Amino acid sequence: MDFVIRDMSIEDVDQVCSIEEETFSMPWGRESFIKMVSNPDALYMVAVSEEEDGKSKVLGCIGILNICGEGNICNVVVKEEYRGNHIASALMDEMLKRRRGMGIEMFTLEVRESNEPAIKLYSKYGFESVGYRPGYYEKPTEDALIMNKVDF
């Protein structure tokens, strides 16, 4: 499957919101993504393929927020029918390449403890479990696994 990774634009927000709504029980809203796209301390990227009409089709998204040199991974999502095409890995690769330019020295994230595919992906990139956030997720209520990456 052919796709490219590029910075997310305002024009991508509706497609990203649609993917989030299909995937998560508590998706981010449009305004949240618009704020992040324009935030100088955030990096949001999308994986896109070109449609026959020349428009970009968003296949997935990743987003990080730089908080004093710590990259908080806020969003990683891939449209269900495109999972298994290494899109999440490509997004992670690009994020890790670009972290230095943002001054990020470590990463942190929360993930549902039942989300085995995501945990496997993060572990592949050297993220390690460092604790739990009890009841962090709603719909359904579930603990979050806290994962960090400090070794590059």
PDB file of C-alpha atoms in Angstrom:
ATOM      1  CA  MET A   1       0.000   0.000   0.000  1.00  0.00           C
ATOM      2  CA  ASP A   2       1.374   3.407  -0.979  1.00  0.00           C
ATOM      3  CA  PHE A   3       1.095   6.268   1.491  1.00  0.00           C
ATOM      4  CA  VAL A   4       3.099   9.238   2.689  1.00  0.00           C
ATOM      5  CA  ILE A   5       3.556  10.758   6.121  1.00  0.00           C
ATOM      6  CA  ARG A   6       3.145  14.522   6.387  1.00  0.00           C
ATOM      7  CA  ASP A   7       2.194  17.175   8.908  1.00  0.00           C
ATOM      8  CA  MET A   8      -1.503  17.263   9.660  1.00  0.00           C
ATOM      9  CA  SER A   9      -3.374  20.287   8.304  1.00  0.00           C
ATOM     10  CA  ILE A  10      -6.691  21.860   9.209  1.00  0.00           C
ATOM     11  CA  GLU A  11      -8.096  20.235   6.052  1.00  0.00           C
ATOM     12  CA  ASP A  12      -7.321  16.783   7.532  1.00  0.00           C
ATOM     13  CA  VAL A  13      -9.174  17.345  10.811  1.00  0.00           C
ATOM     14  CA  ASP A  14     -12.593  16.093   9.696  1.00  0.00           C
ATOM     15  CA  GLN A  15     -11.151  12.834   8.358  1.00  0.00           C
ATOM     16  CA  VAL A  16      -9.084  12.309  11.529  1.00  0.00           C
ATOM     17  CA  CYS A  17     -12.173  12.959  13.661  1.00  0.00           C
ATOM     18  CA  SER A  18     -14.087  10.382  11.631  1.00  0.00           C
ATOM     19  CA  ILE A  19     -11.365   7.760  12.237  1.00  0.00           C
ATOM     20  CA  GLU A  20     -11.326   8.570  15.960  1.00  0.00           C
ATOM     21  CA  GLU A  21     -15.128   8.251  16.147  1.00  0.00           C
ATOM     22  CA  GLU A  22     -14.966   4.832  14.448  1.00  0.00           C
ATOM     23  CA  THR A  23     -12.183   3.657  16.765  1.00  0.00           C
ATOM     24  CA  PHE A  24     -12.537   5.126  20.235  1.00  0.00           C
ATOM     25  CA  SER A  25     -15.388   5.230  22.740  1.00  0.00           C
ATOM     26  CA  MET A  26     -14.388   8.784  23.723  1.00  0.00           C
ATOM     27  CA  PRO A  27     -12.898  10.383  20.597  1.00  0.00           C
ATOM     28  CA  TRP A  28     -11.313  13.786  20.519  1.00  0.00           C
ATOM     29  CA  GLY A  29     -13.456  16.553  19.061  1.00  0.00           C
ATOM     30  CA  ARG A  30     -12.744  18.757  16.088  1.00  0.00           C
ATOM     31  CA  GLU A  31     -11.753  21.784  18.199  1.00  0.00           C
ATOM     32  CA  SER A  32      -9.165  19.747  20.113  1.00  0.00           C
ATOM     33  CA  PHE A  33      -7.438  18.744  16.880  1.00  0.00           C
ATOM     34  CA  ILE A  34      -7.590  22.271  15.488  1.00  0.00           C
ATOM     35  CA  LYS A  35      -5.882  23.571  18.638  1.00  0.00           C
ATOM     36  CA  MET A  36      -3.170  20.923  18.407  1.00  0.00           C
ATOM     37  CA  VAL A  37      -2.492  21.493  14.700  1.00  0.00           C
ATOM     38  CA  SER A  38      -1.796  25.159  15.442  1.00  0.00           C
ATOM     39  CA  ASN A  39       0.110  24.557  18.729  1.00  0.00           C
ATOM     40  CA  PRO A  40       3.868  25.185  18.278  1.00  0.00           C
ATOM     41  CA  ASP A  41       4.595  22.630  21.024  1.00  0.00           C
ATOM     42  CA  ALA A  42       2.657  19.862  19.272  1.00  0.00           C
ATOM     43  CA  LEU A  43       3.425  17.698  16.269  1.00  0.00           C
ATOM     44  CA  TYR A  44       0.516  16.006  14.535  1.00  0.00           C
ATOM     45  CA  MET A  45       1.146  13.926  11.437  1.00  0.00           C
ATOM     46  CA  VAL A  46      -1.058  11.917   9.118  1.00  0.00           C
ATOM     47  CA  ALA A  47      -0.506   8.997   6.795  1.00  0.00           C
ATOM     48  CA  VAL A  48      -2.287   9.735   3.526  1.00  0.00           C
ATOM     49  CA  SER A  49      -2.900   8.141   0.160  1.00  0.00           C
ATOM     50  CA  GLU A  50      -3.907  10.047  -2.918  1.00  0.00           C
ATOM     51  CA  GLU A  51      -7.394   9.451  -4.289  1.00  0.00           C
ATOM     52  CA  GLU A  52      -8.206   9.360  -7.999  1.00  0.00           C
ATOM     53  CA  ASP A  53      -9.663  12.873  -7.732  1.00  0.00           C
ATOM     54  CA  GLY A  54      -6.330  14.151  -6.357  1.00  0.00           C
ATOM     55  CA  LYS A  55      -7.567  14.593  -2.799  1.00  0.00           C
ATOM     56  CA  SER A  56      -5.745  13.108   0.169  1.00  0.00           C
ATOM     57  CA  LYS A  57      -7.343  10.240   2.061  1.00  0.00           C
ATOM     58  CA  VAL A  58      -6.235  10.096   5.698  1.00  0.00           C
ATOM     59  CA  LEU A  59      -5.356   6.543   6.738  1.00  0.00           C
ATOM     60  CA  GLY A  60      -4.022   7.297  10.205  1.00  0.00           C
ATOM     61  CA  CYS A  61      -2.731   9.931  12.592  1.00  0.00           C
ATOM     62  CA  ILE A  62      -0.179  10.388  15.366  1.00  0.00           C
ATOM     63  CA  GLY A  63       0.130  13.325  17.715  1.00  0.00           C
ATOM     64  CA  ILE A  64       2.596  14.389  20.383  1.00  0.00           C
ATOM     65  CA  LEU A  65       2.736  17.321  22.729  1.00  0.00           C
ATOM     66  CA  ASN A  66       6.145  18.565  23.897  1.00  0.00           C
ATOM     67  CA  ILE A  67       6.029  19.434  27.586  1.00  0.00           C
ATOM     68  CA  CYS A  68       9.473  20.654  28.703  1.00  0.00           C
ATOM     69  CA  GLY A  69      11.329  18.034  26.652  1.00  0.00           C
ATOM     70  CA  GLU A  70       8.893  15.209  27.386  1.00  0.00           C
ATOM     71  CA  GLY A  71       6.871  14.044  24.414  1.00  0.00           C
ATOM     72  CA  ASN A  72       3.376  13.040  25.486  1.00  0.00           C
ATOM     73  CA  ILE A  73       1.915  10.827  22.784  1.00  0.00           C
ATOM     74  CA  CYS A  74      -1.707  11.922  22.711  1.00  0.00           C
ATOM     75  CA  ASN A  75      -3.105  10.106  19.679  1.00  0.00           C
ATOM     76  CA  VAL A  76      -2.224   7.129  17.532  1.00  0.00           C
ATOM     77  CA  VAL A  77      -5.010   5.854  15.304  1.00  0.00           C
ATOM     78  CA  VAL A  78      -5.284   3.987  12.010  1.00  0.00           C
ATOM     79  CA  LYS A  79      -8.490   3.503  10.057  1.00  0.00           C
ATOM     80  CA  GLU A  80      -9.616  -0.068  10.675  1.00  0.00           C
ATOM     81  CA  GLU A  81      -9.545  -1.274   7.059  1.00  0.00           C
ATOM     82  CA  TYR A  82      -5.906  -0.135   6.697  1.00  0.00           C
ATOM     83  CA  ARG A  83      -4.511  -1.789   9.829  1.00  0.00           C
ATOM     84  CA  GLY A  84      -1.826  -4.363   9.122  1.00  0.00           C
ATOM     85  CA  ASN A  85      -0.177  -2.178   6.469  1.00  0.00           C
ATOM     86  CA  HIS A  86       2.539  -0.844   8.825  1.00  0.00           C
ATOM     87  CA  ILE A  87       0.954   2.609   8.941  1.00  0.00           C
ATOM     88  CA  ALA A  88       1.241   2.957  12.728  1.00  0.00           C
ATOM     89  CA  SER A  89       4.880   1.859  12.535  1.00  0.00           C
ATOM     90  CA  ALA A  90       5.613   4.401   9.804  1.00  0.00           C
ATOM     91  CA  LEU A  91       3.986   7.132  11.919  1.00  0.00           C
ATOM     92  CA  MET A  92       6.034   6.083  14.969  1.00  0.00           C
ATOM     93  CA  ASP A  93       9.247   6.007  12.896  1.00  0.00           C
ATOM     94  CA  GLU A  94       8.679   9.540  11.623  1.00  0.00           C
ATOM     95  CA  MET A  95       7.767  10.839  15.083  1.00  0.00           C
ATOM     96  CA  LEU A  96      10.941   9.362  16.572  1.00  0.00           C
ATOM     97  CA  LYS A  97      13.045  10.892  13.768  1.00  0.00           C
ATOM     98  CA  ARG A  98      11.565  14.324  14.322  1.00  0.00           C
ATOM     99  CA  ARG A  99      11.761  14.345  18.135  1.00  0.00           C
ATOM    100  CA  ARG A 100      15.279  15.783  18.204  1.00  0.00           C
ATOM    101  CA  GLY A 101      14.220  18.882  16.308  1.00  0.00           C
ATOM    102  CA  MET A 102      11.594  19.435  18.990  1.00  0.00           C
ATOM    103  CA  GLY A 103      14.011  18.912  21.884  1.00  0.00           C
ATOM    104  CA  ILE A 104      12.221  15.800  23.119  1.00  0.00           C
ATOM    105  CA  GLU A 105      14.395  13.634  25.357  1.00  0.00           C
ATOM    106  CA  MET A 106      11.784  11.083  26.465  1.00  0.00           C
ATOM    107  CA  PHE A 107       8.255   9.959  25.672  1.00  0.00           C
ATOM    108  CA  THR A 108       5.274   8.998  27.774  1.00  0.00           C
ATOM    109  CA  LEU A 109       1.810   7.713  26.936  1.00  0.00           C
ATOM    110  CA  GLU A 110      -1.245   6.020  28.381  1.00  0.00           C
ATOM    111  CA  VAL A 111      -2.880   3.022  26.760  1.00  0.00           C
ATOM    112  CA  ARG A 112      -5.843   0.865  27.719  1.00  0.00           C
ATOM    113  CA  GLU A 113      -4.434  -2.174  29.462  1.00  0.00           C
ATOM    114  CA  SER A 114      -6.582  -4.377  27.175  1.00  0.00           C
ATOM    115  CA  ASN A 115      -5.243  -2.787  23.950  1.00  0.00           C
ATOM    116  CA  GLU A 116      -2.756  -5.532  23.140  1.00  0.00           C
ATOM    117  CA  PRO A 117      -1.984  -4.390  19.550  1.00  0.00           C
ATOM    118  CA  ALA A 118      -1.041  -0.894  20.767  1.00  0.00           C
ATOM    119  CA  ILE A 119       1.016  -2.238  23.673  1.00  0.00           C
ATOM    120  CA  LYS A 120       2.842  -4.545  21.250  1.00  0.00           C
ATOM    121  CA  LEU A 121       3.557  -1.608  18.915  1.00  0.00           C
ATOM    122  CA  TYR A 122       4.901   0.607  21.701  1.00  0.00           C
ATOM    123  CA  SER A 123       6.984  -2.237  23.147  1.00  0.00           C
ATOM    124  CA  LYS A 124       8.522  -2.810  19.696  1.00  0.00           C
ATOM    125  CA  TYR A 125       9.799   0.773  19.886  1.00  0.00           C
ATOM    126  CA  GLY A 126      11.316   0.325  23.346  1.00  0.00           C
ATOM    127  CA  PHE A 127       8.503   1.736  25.456  1.00  0.00           C
ATOM    128  CA  GLU A 128       8.339   0.152  28.899  1.00  0.00           C
ATOM    129  CA  SER A 129       5.511  -0.097  31.388  1.00  0.00           C
ATOM    130  CA  VAL A 130       6.127   2.138  34.401  1.00  0.00           C
ATOM    131  CA  GLY A 131       2.765   2.063  36.162  1.00  0.00           C
ATOM    132  CA  TYR A 132      -1.012   2.349  35.998  1.00  0.00           C
ATOM    133  CA  ARG A 133      -3.642   5.056  36.102  1.00  0.00           C
ATOM    134  CA  PRO A 134      -6.656   3.393  37.773  1.00  0.00           C
ATOM    135  CA  GLY A 135      -9.982   4.095  36.057  1.00  0.00           C
ATOM    136  CA  TYR A 136      -8.331   6.433  33.520  1.00  0.00           C
ATOM    137  CA  TYR A 137     -10.582   5.416  30.640  1.00  0.00           C
ATOM    138  CA  GLU A 138     -14.365   5.593  30.480  1.00  0.00           C
ATOM    139  CA  LYS A 139     -16.924   3.831  28.273  1.00  0.00           C
ATOM    140  CA  PRO A 140     -15.966   1.259  29.523  1.00  0.00           C
ATOM    141  CA  THR A 141     -14.042   2.125  32.664  1.00  0.00           C
ATOM    142  CA  GLU A 142     -10.574   0.659  32.459  1.00  0.00           C
ATOM    143  CA  ASP A 143      -7.114   1.252  33.864  1.00  0.00           C
ATOM    144  CA  ALA A 144      -4.431   2.831  31.706  1.00  0.00           C
ATOM    145  CA  LEU A 145      -0.983   1.372  31.398  1.00  0.00           C
ATOM    146  CA  ILE A 146       1.639   4.161  31.569  1.00  0.00           C
ATOM    147  CA  MET A 147       4.520   3.563  29.183  1.00  0.00           C
ATOM    148  CA  ASN A 148       7.746   5.535  28.825  1.00  0.00           C
ATOM    149  CA  LYS A 149      10.655   5.575  26.404  1.00  0.00           C
ATOM    150  CA  VAL A 150      13.916   7.109  27.542  1.00  0.00           C
ATOM    151  CA  ASP A 151      16.597   5.159  25.658  1.00  0.00           C
ATOM    152  CA  PHE A 152      17.333   6.300  22.135  1.00  0.00           C
TER     153      PHE A 152
END
